Amino acid sequence: MSILYTDVPPLGTDDNNENFRDKFKEYFKASNKVEIATGYVSRNALELLNQMIKNQRISYIRLIVGMYYIDGMPESIYNTLIKLDNEWHSRNIGEVLIVRTFRYHGKCYLFSKNETPFAGILGSANLGAISLDAQTRRQYEISVSINGSQQLVQLERHIKDLQTKCSTSISSTPNIPIIRAENVQLRDIDHVQKVNSDEVNAYKDHLVGNTFEIPLKVPHDHNDPKLRGSNINVCYAKGRKREWWETEIIVSKKISEQPGYPEYSKPFMVVTDDGWKFKVWTCGDHNKNFYSKDNLKIMGYWLKGRLVAAGIVNAIDNVENDTEGKGLITEKMLEQYGKTTLSLTKIGQTTKDEEGNVLNVWLLSFLPSQMKEETNR
């Protein structure tokens, strides 16, 4: 048994002190099976863990998360864990479980080679500690590594009991309370106003007419060659280079010609379900284009910003360098997010824009349908 310290000044580690991050990576590299039970995780750590699994050719990984079922799970963490669980199941290499019976705050790491445990780590370090970021660089953890056979048997039994008696697969666990992440991309953007929840609810009390469900036309997956440079993926179109945030919504005639749809080339104001207000309009042949009026990126900041906040995709700084299409939005990604359409409903009120023009007001929603509980943070 040895103590694992954290290299945070003024308690920095020296040649005689081992630290959690290095020891975790050392044991991981020597393993072909890893089992982890932790209270909390971070997106950075999950992405790093998945990359380590691929690099080290781990044959089995079991990850149990313990503090979220009762206290609530951040939306980005939920979507990342679902993605990993699906990937690991499809490759037949592992699973993600969630503890349902109580708040589990343990931090256990068990490393095995050919089904035989050879090392373990216990202590205060959640999984997030394997990743260097702003928080972990200033958060001190202390743990111990164990190598004794009796201790490893006890740790293996504990994780097994936690798995079989207290946990279920995250992909099949209903009613996980979700803490919705705030989309911060619209902060301090010109021509955009913030609307508080009371105002949004007041607008919702004055909805009139039918709701238009506008499908987001995207490729089915990253192997689908269709629609790769249009609509919300217009930044990947050939020709003029666009920023990743630029977004155009193309609406079919089946929708745009319905009674009550917004008038052609007549600006109106939208209030979003998450509390933003900006000007949009419809234009183009058959009234097919639905854009943010003052800046094409405003619609992207709102729509793609929701997907970024939810952990579905990462924003791309330079689309020209994104040769793998990592920033491409697909139908599978929208399905994971929980909504594949924009919902547009007229509000029986008017408002004024920055120039004093009177505009109709509509409610624009991109609220995921599978979220059982919404909490803004």
mmCIF file with all atom_site columns, C-alpha atoms in Angstrom, residues 212 251-262 285-288:
data_model
loop_
_atom_site.group_PDB
_atom_site.id
_atom_site.type_symbol
_atom_site.label_atom_id
_atom_site.label_alt_id
_atom_site.label_comp_id
_atom_site.label_asym_id
_atom_site.label_entity_id
_atom_site.label_seq_id
_atom_site.pdbx_PDB_ins_code
_atom_site.Cartn_x
_atom_site.Cartn_y
_atom_site.Cartn_z
_atom_site.occupancy
_atom_site.B_iso_or_equiv
_atom_site.pdbx_formal_charge
_atom_site.auth_seq_id
_atom_site.auth_comp_id
_atom_site.auth_asym_id
_atom_site.auth_atom_id
_atom_site.pdbx_PDB_model_num
ATOM 1  C CA . PHE A 1 212 ? -45.431 24.280 -36.746 1.00 0.00 ? 212 PHE A CA 1
ATOM 2  C CA . VAL A 1 251 ? -38.650 24.668 -44.509 1.00 0.00 ? 251 VAL A CA 1
ATOM 3  C CA . SER A 1 252 ? -40.622 22.428 -46.866 1.00 0.00 ? 252 SER A CA 1
ATOM 4  C CA . LYS A 1 253 ? -43.591 23.746 -48.886 1.00 0.00 ? 253 LYS A CA 1
ATOM 5  C CA . LYS A 1 254 ? -45.772 21.312 -46.947 1.00 0.00 ? 254 LYS A CA 1
ATOM 6  C CA . ILE A 1 255 ? -45.189 23.469 -43.878 1.00 0.00 ? 255 ILE A CA 1
ATOM 7  C CA . SER A 1 256 ? -44.579 26.952 -45.284 1.00 0.00 ? 256 SER A CA 1
ATOM 8  C CA . GLU A 1 257 ? -47.850 26.926 -47.256 1.00 0.00 ? 257 GLU A CA 1
ATOM 9  C CA . GLN A 1 258 ? -49.993 25.996 -44.276 1.00 0.00 ? 258 GLN A CA 1
ATOM 10 C CA . PRO A 1 259 ? -52.445 28.646 -43.044 1.00 0.00 ? 259 PRO A CA 1
ATOM 11 C CA . GLY A 1 260 ? -51.011 30.805 -40.300 1.00 0.00 ? 260 GLY A CA 1
ATOM 12 C CA . TYR A 1 261 ? -47.344 30.279 -41.177 1.00 0.00 ? 261 TYR A CA 1
ATOM 13 C CA . PRO A 1 262 ? -45.265 33.501 -40.886 1.00 0.00 ? 262 PRO A CA 1
ATOM 14 C CA . ASP A 1 285 ? -38.600 30.639 -53.000 1.00 0.00 ? 285 ASP A CA 1
ATOM 15 C CA . HIS A 1 286 ? -41.840 29.282 -51.547 1.00 0.00 ? 286 HIS A CA 1
ATOM 16 C CA . ASN A 1 287 ? -40.984 31.060 -48.299 1.00 0.00 ? 287 ASN A CA 1
ATOM 17 C CA . LYS A 1 288 ? -38.571 28.198 -47.572 1.00 0.00 ? 288 LYS A CA 1
#
